[in-house]
Amino acid sequence: MDFSSKILENAVNEVSRLPGIGKRTALRLVLHLLKQPAENTKYLSEALLHLRNDVKTCEKCHNISDTVLCDICQNPKRNPEIVCVVEDIRDVMAIESTAQFKGLYHVLGGKISPIEGIGPQNLQIDSLINKVKQGEIKELIFALSSTMEGDTTNFYIYKQLQKFDITTSTIARGIAVGDELEYADEVTLGRSIINRIPFEQSIKS
Ligand SMILES: [Zn+2]
């Protein structure tokens, strides 16, 4: 691409670093911003800076939050004895949209993936085990996507927890293998949480 302006080229390069955005799309977005009132670009830049500088992760569940403890962990109506283990905030949002789950979450921040070099030490697994050790949790519901990495992660955590007196279950899958949670429709996902099955049963089948 030949640019008549270095400033324009620089903006296009920065935007095209985002996932799924090629140079052509980046150019279209940047030219769109140039046609809009200057405030719009100001608000966009401020929102992005605010996001990067000020967003926190909840101390308890590791979900993205504006405060030290997220709204879900702070809500006295939620049952802290039931904890749903998920990969990231998108899964929390998907499950919350079903309005079928009244426990808390534990956000791992990913899945064990030897190919990508992600091991248990790179995820929020120790803090989950600690919560279980402290006796805060009676039931853990695994709600990771049913990919090989998801299954490996579930099984790793399950093994670590066998010596503790807790129930482990996994969401019943109306969801096909390999589908990500965030793409499941609300009714299917809601039902799969209500009809969760004991984890032992899921690994035998
Ligand atoms: Zn939280």
PDB file of N, CA and C in Angstrom, residues 102-196:
ATOM      1  N   LYS A 102     -26.652 -19.387  39.871  1.00  0.00           N
ATOM      2  CA  LYS A 102     -26.641 -18.428  40.982  1.00  0.00           C
ATOM      3  C   LYS A 102     -25.420 -18.572  41.891  1.00  0.00           C
ATOM      4  N   GLY A 103     -24.451 -19.360  41.426  1.00  0.00           N
ATOM      5  CA  GLY A 103     -23.213 -19.507  42.192  1.00  0.00           C
ATOM      6  C   GLY A 103     -22.187 -18.469  41.768  1.00  0.00           C
ATOM      7  N   LEU A 104     -20.927 -18.738  42.057  1.00  0.00           N
ATOM      8  CA  LEU A 104     -19.842 -17.851  41.643  1.00  0.00           C
ATOM      9  C   LEU A 104     -19.032 -18.519  40.531  1.00  0.00           C
ATOM     10  N   TYR A 105     -18.088 -17.769  39.987  1.00  0.00           N
ATOM     11  CA  TYR A 105     -17.234 -18.295  38.912  1.00  0.00           C
ATOM     12  C   TYR A 105     -15.788 -18.380  39.382  1.00  0.00           C
ATOM     13  N   HIS A 106     -15.024 -19.165  38.636  1.00  0.00           N
ATOM     14  CA  HIS A 106     -13.567 -19.099  38.754  1.00  0.00           C
ATOM     15  C   HIS A 106     -13.022 -19.070  37.326  1.00  0.00           C
ATOM     16  N   VAL A 107     -12.374 -17.957  36.981  1.00  0.00           N
ATOM     17  CA  VAL A 107     -11.890 -17.769  35.613  1.00  0.00           C
ATOM     18  C   VAL A 107     -10.415 -18.218  35.537  1.00  0.00           C
ATOM     19  N   LEU A 108     -10.164 -19.258  34.753  1.00  0.00           N
ATOM     20  CA  LEU A 108      -8.809 -19.823  34.676  1.00  0.00           C
ATOM     21  C   LEU A 108      -7.853 -18.964  33.847  1.00  0.00           C
ATOM     22  N   GLY A 109      -8.399 -18.241  32.895  1.00  0.00           N
ATOM     23  CA  GLY A 109      -7.542 -17.428  32.024  1.00  0.00           C
ATOM     24  C   GLY A 109      -6.990 -18.200  30.836  1.00  0.00           C
ATOM     25  N   GLY A 110      -7.565 -19.367  30.557  1.00  0.00           N
ATOM     26  CA  GLY A 110      -7.128 -20.165  29.402  1.00  0.00           C
ATOM     27  C   GLY A 110      -7.297 -21.639  29.697  1.00  0.00           C
ATOM     28  N   LYS A 111      -6.721 -22.454  28.833  1.00  0.00           N
ATOM     29  CA  LYS A 111      -6.780 -23.910  29.009  1.00  0.00           C
ATOM     30  C   LYS A 111      -5.366 -24.466  28.895  1.00  0.00           C
ATOM     31  N   ILE A 112      -5.137 -25.608  29.520  1.00  0.00           N
ATOM     32  CA  ILE A 112      -3.825 -26.252  29.386  1.00  0.00           C
ATOM     33  C   ILE A 112      -3.645 -26.647  27.919  1.00  0.00           C
ATOM     34  N   SER A 113      -2.540 -26.201  27.321  1.00  0.00           N
ATOM     35  CA  SER A 113      -2.290 -26.512  25.920  1.00  0.00           C
ATOM     36  C   SER A 113      -0.790 -26.654  25.689  1.00  0.00           C
ATOM     37  N   PRO A 114      -0.283 -27.900  25.721  1.00  0.00           N
ATOM     38  CA  PRO A 114       1.157 -28.101  25.528  1.00  0.00           C
ATOM     39  C   PRO A 114       1.641 -27.513  24.196  1.00  0.00           C
ATOM     40  N   ILE A 115       0.803 -27.563  23.165  1.00  0.00           N
ATOM     41  CA  ILE A 115       1.206 -27.050  21.848  1.00  0.00           C
ATOM     42  C   ILE A 115       1.478 -25.542  21.905  1.00  0.00           C
ATOM     43  N   GLU A 116       0.627 -24.837  22.668  1.00  0.00           N
ATOM     44  CA  GLU A 116       0.828 -23.387  22.781  1.00  0.00           C
ATOM     45  C   GLU A 116       1.722 -23.022  23.964  1.00  0.00           C
ATOM     46  N   GLY A 117       2.248 -24.047  24.632  1.00  0.00           N
ATOM     47  CA  GLY A 117       3.137 -23.794  25.770  1.00  0.00           C
ATOM     48  C   GLY A 117       2.418 -23.273  27.007  1.00  0.00           C
ATOM     49  N   ILE A 118       1.128 -23.595  27.134  1.00  0.00           N
ATOM     50  CA  ILE A 118       0.387 -23.155  28.324  1.00  0.00           C
ATOM     51  C   ILE A 118       0.255 -24.339  29.289  1.00  0.00           C
ATOM     52  N   GLY A 119       0.891 -24.218  30.426  1.00  0.00           N
ATOM     53  CA  GLY A 119       0.828 -25.260  31.446  1.00  0.00           C
ATOM     54  C   GLY A 119      -0.036 -24.824  32.613  1.00  0.00           C
ATOM     55  N   PRO A 120      -0.298 -25.720  33.578  1.00  0.00           N
ATOM     56  CA  PRO A 120      -1.134 -25.372  34.735  1.00  0.00           C
ATOM     57  C   PRO A 120      -0.626 -24.138  35.477  1.00  0.00           C
ATOM     58  N   GLN A 121       0.717 -23.957  35.490  1.00  0.00           N
ATOM     59  CA  GLN A 121       1.292 -22.814  36.228  1.00  0.00           C
ATOM     60  C   GLN A 121       0.968 -21.476  35.566  1.00  0.00           C
ATOM     61  N   ASN A 122       0.538 -21.499  34.294  1.00  0.00           N
ATOM     62  CA  ASN A 122       0.188 -20.259  33.603  1.00  0.00           C
ATOM     63  C   ASN A 122      -1.283 -19.878  33.819  1.00  0.00           C
ATOM     64  N   LEU A 123      -2.008 -20.748  34.497  1.00  0.00           N
ATOM     65  CA  LEU A 123      -3.442 -20.509  34.676  1.00  0.00           C
ATOM     66  C   LEU A 123      -3.758 -20.327  36.163  1.00  0.00           C
ATOM     67  N   GLN A 124      -4.960 -19.857  36.437  1.00  0.00           N
ATOM     68  CA  GLN A 124      -5.365 -19.622  37.833  1.00  0.00           C
ATOM     69  C   GLN A 124      -5.868 -20.928  38.448  1.00  0.00           C
ATOM     70  N   ILE A 125      -4.992 -21.927  38.482  1.00  0.00           N
ATOM     71  CA  ILE A 125      -5.408 -23.219  39.027  1.00  0.00           C
ATOM     72  C   ILE A 125      -5.066 -23.316  40.516  1.00  0.00           C
ATOM     73  N   ASP A 126      -3.860 -22.837  40.899  1.00  0.00           N
ATOM     74  CA  ASP A 126      -3.473 -22.899  42.318  1.00  0.00           C
ATOM     75  C   ASP A 126      -4.472 -22.170  43.214  1.00  0.00           C
ATOM     76  N   SER A 127      -4.929 -21.014  42.741  1.00  0.00           N
ATOM     77  CA  SER A 127      -5.850 -20.241  43.585  1.00  0.00           C
ATOM     78  C   SER A 127      -7.192 -20.958  43.713  1.00  0.00           C
ATOM     79  N   LEU A 128      -7.547 -21.740  42.692  1.00  0.00           N
ATOM     80  CA  LEU A 128      -8.786 -22.530  42.782  1.00  0.00           C
ATOM     81  C   LEU A 128      -8.613 -23.643  43.818  1.00  0.00           C
ATOM     82  N   ILE A 129      -7.472 -24.344  43.734  1.00  0.00           N
ATOM     83  CA  ILE A 129      -7.189 -25.425  44.691  1.00  0.00           C
ATOM     84  C   ILE A 129      -7.181 -24.858  46.123  1.00  0.00           C
ATOM     85  N   ASN A 130      -6.589 -23.664  46.278  1.00  0.00           N
ATOM     86  CA  ASN A 130      -6.556 -23.031  47.603  1.00  0.00           C
ATOM     87  C   ASN A 130      -7.949 -22.746  48.148  1.00  0.00           C
ATOM     88  N   LYS A 131      -8.830 -22.275  47.271  1.00  0.00           N
ATOM     89  CA  LYS A 131     -10.206 -22.000  47.713  1.00  0.00           C
ATOM     90  C   LYS A 131     -10.869 -23.285  48.188  1.00  0.00           C
ATOM     91  N   VAL A 132     -10.595 -24.373  47.454  1.00  0.00           N
ATOM     92  CA  VAL A 132     -11.182 -25.661  47.834  1.00  0.00           C
ATOM     93  C   VAL A 132     -10.587 -26.116  49.175  1.00  0.00           C
ATOM     94  N   LYS A 133      -9.265 -25.951  49.323  1.00  0.00           N
ATOM     95  CA  LYS A 133      -8.581 -26.325  50.579  1.00  0.00           C
ATOM     96  C   LYS A 133      -9.178 -25.609  51.779  1.00  0.00           C
ATOM     97  N   GLN A 134      -9.503 -24.341  51.562  1.00  0.00           N
ATOM     98  CA  GLN A 134     -10.045 -23.540  52.654  1.00  0.00           C
ATOM     99  C   GLN A 134     -11.499 -23.894  52.959  1.00  0.00           C
ATOM    100  N   GLY A 135     -12.047 -24.824  52.211  1.00  0.00           N
ATOM    101  CA  GLY A 135     -13.402 -25.302  52.485  1.00  0.00           C
ATOM    102  C   GLY A 135     -14.507 -24.361  52.057  1.00  0.00           C
ATOM    103  N   GLU A 136     -14.184 -23.423  51.159  1.00  0.00           N
ATOM    104  CA  GLU A 136     -15.208 -22.449  50.743  1.00  0.00           C
ATOM    105  C   GLU A 136     -16.189 -23.051  49.738  1.00  0.00           C
ATOM    106  N   ILE A 137     -15.738 -24.119  49.053  1.00  0.00           N
ATOM    107  CA  ILE A 137     -16.512 -24.613  47.913  1.00  0.00           C
ATOM    108  C   ILE A 137     -17.047 -26.016  48.171  1.00  0.00           C
ATOM    109  N   LYS A 138     -18.333 -26.231  47.874  1.00  0.00           N
ATOM    110  CA  LYS A 138     -18.935 -27.559  48.024  1.00  0.00           C
ATOM    111  C   LYS A 138     -19.069 -28.263  46.664  1.00  0.00           C
ATOM    112  N   GLU A 139     -19.310 -27.471  45.626  1.00  0.00           N
ATOM    113  CA  GLU A 139     -19.447 -28.073  44.300  1.00  0.00           C
ATOM    114  C   GLU A 139     -18.721 -27.241  43.243  1.00  0.00           C
ATOM    115  N   LEU A 140     -17.989 -27.945  42.398  1.00  0.00           N
ATOM    116  CA  LEU A 140     -17.330 -27.293  41.254  1.00  0.00           C
ATOM    117  C   LEU A 140     -18.007 -27.784  39.989  1.00  0.00           C
ATOM    118  N   ILE A 141     -18.366 -26.838  39.125  1.00  0.00           N
ATOM    119  CA  ILE A 141     -18.955 -27.220  37.840  1.00  0.00           C
ATOM    120  C   ILE A 141     -17.954 -26.859  36.746  1.00  0.00           C
ATOM    121  N   PHE A 142     -17.481 -27.833  36.021  1.00  0.00           N
ATOM    122  CA  PHE A 142     -16.570 -27.551  34.917  1.00  0.00           C
ATOM    123  C   PHE A 142     -17.384 -27.103  33.705  1.00  0.00           C
ATOM    124  N   ALA A 143     -17.056 -25.941  33.182  1.00  0.00           N
ATOM    125  CA  ALA A 143     -17.771 -25.439  32.007  1.00  0.00           C
ATOM    126  C   ALA A 143     -16.789 -24.968  30.943  1.00  0.00           C
ATOM    127  N   LEU A 144     -15.738 -25.743  30.758  1.00  0.00           N
ATOM    128  CA  LEU A 144     -14.789 -25.406  29.691  1.00  0.00           C
ATOM    129  C   LEU A 144     -15.311 -25.990  28.391  1.00  0.00           C
ATOM    130  N   SER A 145     -14.855 -25.449  27.266  1.00  0.00           N
ATOM    131  CA  SER A 145     -15.325 -25.971  25.982  1.00  0.00           C
ATOM    132  C   SER A 145     -14.836 -27.412  25.831  1.00  0.00           C
ATOM    133  N   SER A 146     -15.630 -28.230  25.128  1.00  0.00           N
ATOM    134  CA  SER A 146     -15.294 -29.654  25.060  1.00  0.00           C
ATOM    135  C   SER A 146     -14.304 -29.944  23.943  1.00  0.00           C
ATOM    136  N   THR A 147     -13.183 -29.270  24.016  1.00  0.00           N
ATOM    137  CA  THR A 147     -12.065 -29.537  23.108  1.00  0.00           C
ATOM    138  C   THR A 147     -11.066 -30.402  23.874  1.00  0.00           C
ATOM    139  N   MET A 148     -10.035 -30.866  23.196  1.00  0.00           N
ATOM    140  CA  MET A 148      -9.041 -31.685  23.872  1.00  0.00           C
ATOM    141  C   MET A 148      -8.395 -30.891  25.010  1.00  0.00           C
ATOM    142  N   GLU A 149      -8.114 -29.612  24.777  1.00  0.00           N
ATOM    143  CA  GLU A 149      -7.492 -28.779  25.812  1.00  0.00           C
ATOM    144  C   GLU A 149      -8.433 -28.604  27.006  1.00  0.00           C
ATOM    145  N   GLY A 150      -9.721 -28.421  26.706  1.00  0.00           N
ATOM    146  CA  GLY A 150     -10.722 -28.269  27.765  1.00  0.00           C
ATOM    147  C   GLY A 150     -10.787 -29.525  28.621  1.00  0.00           C
ATOM    148  N   ASP A 151     -10.832 -30.678  27.960  1.00  0.00           N
ATOM    149  CA  ASP A 151     -10.908 -31.955  28.668  1.00  0.00           C
ATOM    150  C   ASP A 151      -9.657 -32.191  29.508  1.00  0.00           C
ATOM    151  N   THR A 152      -8.497 -31.867  28.942  1.00  0.00           N
ATOM    152  CA  THR A 152      -7.231 -32.034  29.672  1.00  0.00           C
ATOM    153  C   THR A 152      -7.236 -31.179  30.943  1.00  0.00           C
ATOM    154  N   THR A 153      -7.705 -29.938  30.798  1.00  0.00           N
ATOM    155  CA  THR A 153      -7.729 -29.013  31.926  1.00  0.00           C
ATOM    156  C   THR A 153      -8.686 -29.493  33.010  1.00  0.00           C
ATOM    157  N   ASN A 154      -9.886 -29.899  32.606  1.00  0.00           N
ATOM    158  CA  ASN A 154     -10.856 -30.448  33.565  1.00  0.00           C
ATOM    159  C   ASN A 154     -10.241 -31.604  34.345  1.00  0.00           C
ATOM    160  N   PHE A 155      -9.617 -32.506  33.612  1.00  0.00           N
ATOM    161  CA  PHE A 155      -9.098 -33.729  34.220  1.00  0.00           C
ATOM    162  C   PHE A 155      -7.945 -33.400  35.168  1.00  0.00           C
ATOM    163  N   TYR A 156      -7.101 -32.471  34.778  1.00  0.00           N
ATOM    164  CA  TYR A 156      -5.983 -32.059  35.636  1.00  0.00           C
ATOM    165  C   TYR A 156      -6.522 -31.522  36.966  1.00  0.00           C
ATOM    166  N   ILE A 157      -7.498 -30.639  36.893  1.00  0.00           N
ATOM    167  CA  ILE A 157      -8.055 -30.039  38.117  1.00  0.00           C
ATOM    168  C   ILE A 157      -8.762 -31.109  38.947  1.00  0.00           C
ATOM    169  N   TYR A 158      -9.520 -31.952  38.271  1.00  0.00           N
ATOM    170  CA  TYR A 158     -10.242 -33.030  38.944  1.00  0.00           C
ATOM    171  C   TYR A 158      -9.276 -33.902  39.760  1.00  0.00           C
ATOM    172  N   LYS A 159      -8.149 -34.251  39.149  1.00  0.00           N
ATOM    173  CA  LYS A 159      -7.132 -35.074  39.826  1.00  0.00           C
ATOM    174  C   LYS A 159      -6.591 -34.377  41.083  1.00  0.00           C
ATOM    175  N   GLN A 160      -6.355 -33.070  40.958  1.00  0.00           N
ATOM    176  CA  GLN A 160      -5.822 -32.310  42.099  1.00  0.00           C
ATOM    177  C   GLN A 160      -6.818 -32.250  43.261  1.00  0.00           C
ATOM    178  N   LEU A 161      -8.076 -32.438  42.940  1.00  0.00           N
ATOM    179  CA  LEU A 161      -9.116 -32.215  43.954  1.00  0.00           C
ATOM    180  C   LEU A 161      -9.668 -33.501  44.551  1.00  0.00           C
ATOM    181  N   GLN A 162      -9.150 -34.628  44.085  1.00  0.00           N
ATOM    182  CA  GLN A 162      -9.749 -35.897  44.519  1.00  0.00           C
ATOM    183  C   GLN A 162      -9.699 -36.111  46.021  1.00  0.00           C
ATOM    184  N   LYS A 163      -8.653 -35.567  46.669  1.00  0.00           N
ATOM    185  CA  LYS A 163      -8.552 -35.795  48.118  1.00  0.00           C
ATOM    186  C   LYS A 163      -9.486 -34.902  48.940  1.00  0.00           C
ATOM    187  N   PHE A 164     -10.150 -33.990  48.299  1.00  0.00           N
ATOM    188  CA  PHE A 164     -11.047 -33.098  49.033  1.00  0.00           C
ATOM    189  C   PHE A 164     -12.502 -33.546  48.903  1.00  0.00           C
ATOM    190  N   ASP A 165     -13.266 -33.171  49.927  1.00  0.00           N
ATOM    191  CA  ASP A 165     -14.657 -33.605  49.953  1.00  0.00           C
ATOM    192  C   ASP A 165     -15.538 -32.593  49.208  1.00  0.00           C
ATOM    193  N   ILE A 166     -15.480 -32.626  47.884  1.00  0.00           N
ATOM    194  CA  ILE A 166     -16.367 -31.748  47.114  1.00  0.00           C
ATOM    195  C   ILE A 166     -16.981 -32.540  45.955  1.00  0.00           C
ATOM    196  N   THR A 167     -18.094 -32.023  45.471  1.00  0.00           N
ATOM    197  CA  THR A 167     -18.743 -32.625  44.310  1.00  0.00           C
ATOM    198  C   THR A 167     -18.186 -31.940  43.071  1.00  0.00           C
ATOM    199  N   THR A 168     -17.835 -32.722  42.062  1.00  0.00           N
ATOM    200  CA  THR A 168     -17.442 -32.108  40.794  1.00  0.00           C
ATOM    201  C   THR A 168     -18.429 -32.556  39.723  1.00  0.00           C
ATOM    202  N   SER A 169     -18.852 -31.610  38.936  1.00  0.00           N
ATOM    203  CA  SER A 169     -19.771 -31.948  37.846  1.00  0.00           C
ATOM    204  C   SER A 169     -19.329 -31.218  36.593  1.00  0.00           C
ATOM    205  N   THR A 170     -19.898 -31.618  35.484  1.00  0.00           N
ATOM    206  CA  THR A 170     -19.572 -30.945  34.235  1.00  0.00           C
ATOM    207  C   THR A 170     -20.882 -30.601  33.543  1.00  0.00           C
ATOM    208  N   ILE A 171     -20.900 -29.505  32.819  1.00  0.00           N
ATOM    209  CA  ILE A 171     -22.156 -29.115  32.181  1.00  0.00           C
ATOM    210  C   ILE A 171     -22.508 -30.171  31.132  1.00  0.00           C
ATOM    211  N   ALA A 172     -23.796 -30.506  31.109  1.00  0.00           N
ATOM    212  CA  ALA A 172     -24.258 -31.508  30.150  1.00  0.00           C
ATOM    213  C   ALA A 172     -24.172 -30.884  28.767  1.00  0.00           C
ATOM    214  N   ARG A 173     -23.659 -31.628  27.819  1.00  0.00           N
ATOM    215  CA  ARG A 173     -23.443 -31.039  26.506  1.00  0.00           C
ATOM    216  C   ARG A 173     -24.567 -31.354  25.539  1.00  0.00           C
ATOM    217  N   GLY A 174     -25.411 -30.346  25.307  1.00  0.00           N
ATOM    218  CA  GLY A 174     -26.257 -30.371  24.139  1.00  0.00           C
ATOM    219  C   GLY A 174     -25.382 -29.759  23.053  1.00  0.00           C
ATOM    220  N   ILE A 175     -24.208 -29.307  23.528  1.00  0.00           N
ATOM    221  CA  ILE A 175     -23.279 -28.566  22.690  1.00  0.00           C
ATOM    222  C   ILE A 175     -22.334 -29.574  22.043  1.00  0.00           C
ATOM    223  N   ALA A 176     -22.171 -29.510  20.755  1.00  0.00           N
ATOM    224  CA  ALA A 176     -21.328 -30.473  20.043  1.00  0.00           C
ATOM    225  C   ALA A 176     -19.869 -30.316  20.452  1.00  0.00           C
ATOM    226  N   VAL A 177     -19.137 -31.404  20.376  1.00  0.00           N
ATOM    227  CA  VAL A 177     -17.720 -31.387  20.737  1.00  0.00           C
ATOM    228  C   VAL A 177     -16.968 -30.355  19.894  1.00  0.00           C
ATOM    229  N   GLY A 178     -16.149 -29.576  20.560  1.00  0.00           N
ATOM    230  CA  GLY A 178     -15.349 -28.579  19.833  1.00  0.00           C
ATOM    231  C   GLY A 178     -16.032 -27.221  19.767  1.00  0.00           C
ATOM    232  N   ASP A 179     -17.331 -27.172  20.089  1.00  0.00           N
ATOM    233  CA  ASP A 179     -18.012 -25.870  20.083  1.00  0.00           C
ATOM    234  C   ASP A 179     -17.575 -25.056  21.286  1.00  0.00           C
ATOM    235  N   GLU A 180     -17.419 -23.794  21.095  1.00  0.00           N
ATOM    236  CA  GLU A 180     -17.057 -22.951  22.211  1.00  0.00           C
ATOM    237  C   GLU A 180     -18.331 -22.518  22.920  1.00  0.00           C
ATOM    238  N   LEU A 181     -18.192 -22.363  24.257  1.00  0.00           N
ATOM    239  CA  LEU A 181     -19.338 -21.993  25.085  1.00  0.00           C
ATOM    240  C   LEU A 181     -20.043 -20.733  24.622  1.00  0.00           C
ATOM    241  N   GLU A 182     -19.254 -19.744  24.229  1.00  0.00           N
ATOM    242  CA  GLU A 182     -19.858 -18.440  23.935  1.00  0.00           C
ATOM    243  C   GLU A 182     -20.781 -18.505  22.720  1.00  0.00           C
ATOM    244  N   TYR A 183     -20.651 -19.569  21.911  1.00  0.00           N
ATOM    245  CA  TYR A 183     -21.503 -19.680  20.731  1.00  0.00           C
ATOM    246  C   TYR A 183     -22.762 -20.505  20.973  1.00  0.00           C
ATOM    247  N   ALA A 184     -22.838 -21.148  22.154  1.00  0.00           N
ATOM    248  CA  ALA A 184     -24.024 -21.940  22.455  1.00  0.00           C
ATOM    249  C   ALA A 184     -25.196 -20.984  22.694  1.00  0.00           C
ATOM    250  N   ASP A 185     -26.400 -21.374  22.264  1.00  0.00           N
ATOM    251  CA  ASP A 185     -27.521 -20.468  22.506  1.00  0.00           C
ATOM    252  C   ASP A 185     -27.899 -20.521  23.984  1.00  0.00           C
ATOM    253  N   GLU A 186     -28.593 -19.483  24.436  1.00  0.00           N
ATOM    254  CA  GLU A 186     -28.852 -19.333  25.872  1.00  0.00           C
ATOM    255  C   GLU A 186     -29.648 -20.483  26.454  1.00  0.00           C
ATOM    256  N   VAL A 187     -30.657 -20.958  25.699  1.00  0.00           N
ATOM    257  CA  VAL A 187     -31.522 -22.018  26.222  1.00  0.00           C
ATOM    258  C   VAL A 187     -30.717 -23.301  26.403  1.00  0.00           C
ATOM    259  N   THR A 188     -29.936 -23.658  25.379  1.00  0.00           N
ATOM    260  CA  THR A 188     -29.119 -24.879  25.452  1.00  0.00           C
ATOM    261  C   THR A 188     -28.120 -24.786  26.593  1.00  0.00           C
ATOM    262  N   LEU A 189     -27.468 -23.653  26.689  1.00  0.00           N
ATOM    263  CA  LEU A 189     -26.452 -23.484  27.725  1.00  0.00           C
ATOM    264  C   LEU A 189     -27.089 -23.505  29.114  1.00  0.00           C
ATOM    265  N   GLY A 190     -28.228 -22.814  29.257  1.00  0.00           N
ATOM    266  CA  GLY A 190     -28.956 -22.781  30.529  1.00  0.00           C
ATOM    267  C   GLY A 190     -29.344 -24.182  30.963  1.00  0.00           C
ATOM    268  N   ARG A 191     -29.870 -24.958  30.013  1.00  0.00           N
ATOM    269  CA  ARG A 191     -30.297 -26.321  30.304  1.00  0.00           C
ATOM    270  C   ARG A 191     -29.094 -27.196  30.685  1.00  0.00           C
ATOM    271  N   SER A 192     -27.973 -26.959  30.009  1.00  0.00           N
ATOM    272  CA  SER A 192     -26.804 -27.798  30.265  1.00  0.00           C
ATOM    273  C   SER A 192     -26.221 -27.543  31.660  1.00  0.00           C
ATOM    274  N   ILE A 193     -26.497 -26.375  32.218  1.00  0.00           N
ATOM    275  CA  ILE A 193     -26.033 -26.100  33.589  1.00  0.00           C
ATOM    276  C   ILE A 193     -26.966 -26.781  34.601  1.00  0.00           C
ATOM    277  N   ILE A 194     -28.276 -26.686  34.328  1.00  0.00           N
ATOM    278  CA  ILE A 194     -29.247 -27.340  35.230  1.00  0.00           C
ATOM    279  C   ILE A 194     -29.053 -28.852  35.203  1.00  0.00           C
ATOM    280  N   ASN A 195     -28.848 -29.402  34.008  1.00  0.00           N
ATOM    281  CA  ASN A 195     -28.710 -30.859  33.865  1.00  0.00           C
ATOM    282  C   ASN A 195     -27.254 -31.313  33.929  1.00  0.00           C
ATOM    283  N   ARG A 196     -26.471 -30.641  34.730  1.00  0.00           N
ATOM    284  CA  ARG A 196     -25.053 -31.030  34.813  1.00  0.00           C
ATOM    285  C   ARG A 196     -24.923 -32.460  35.339  1.00  0.00           C
TER     286      ARG A 196
END
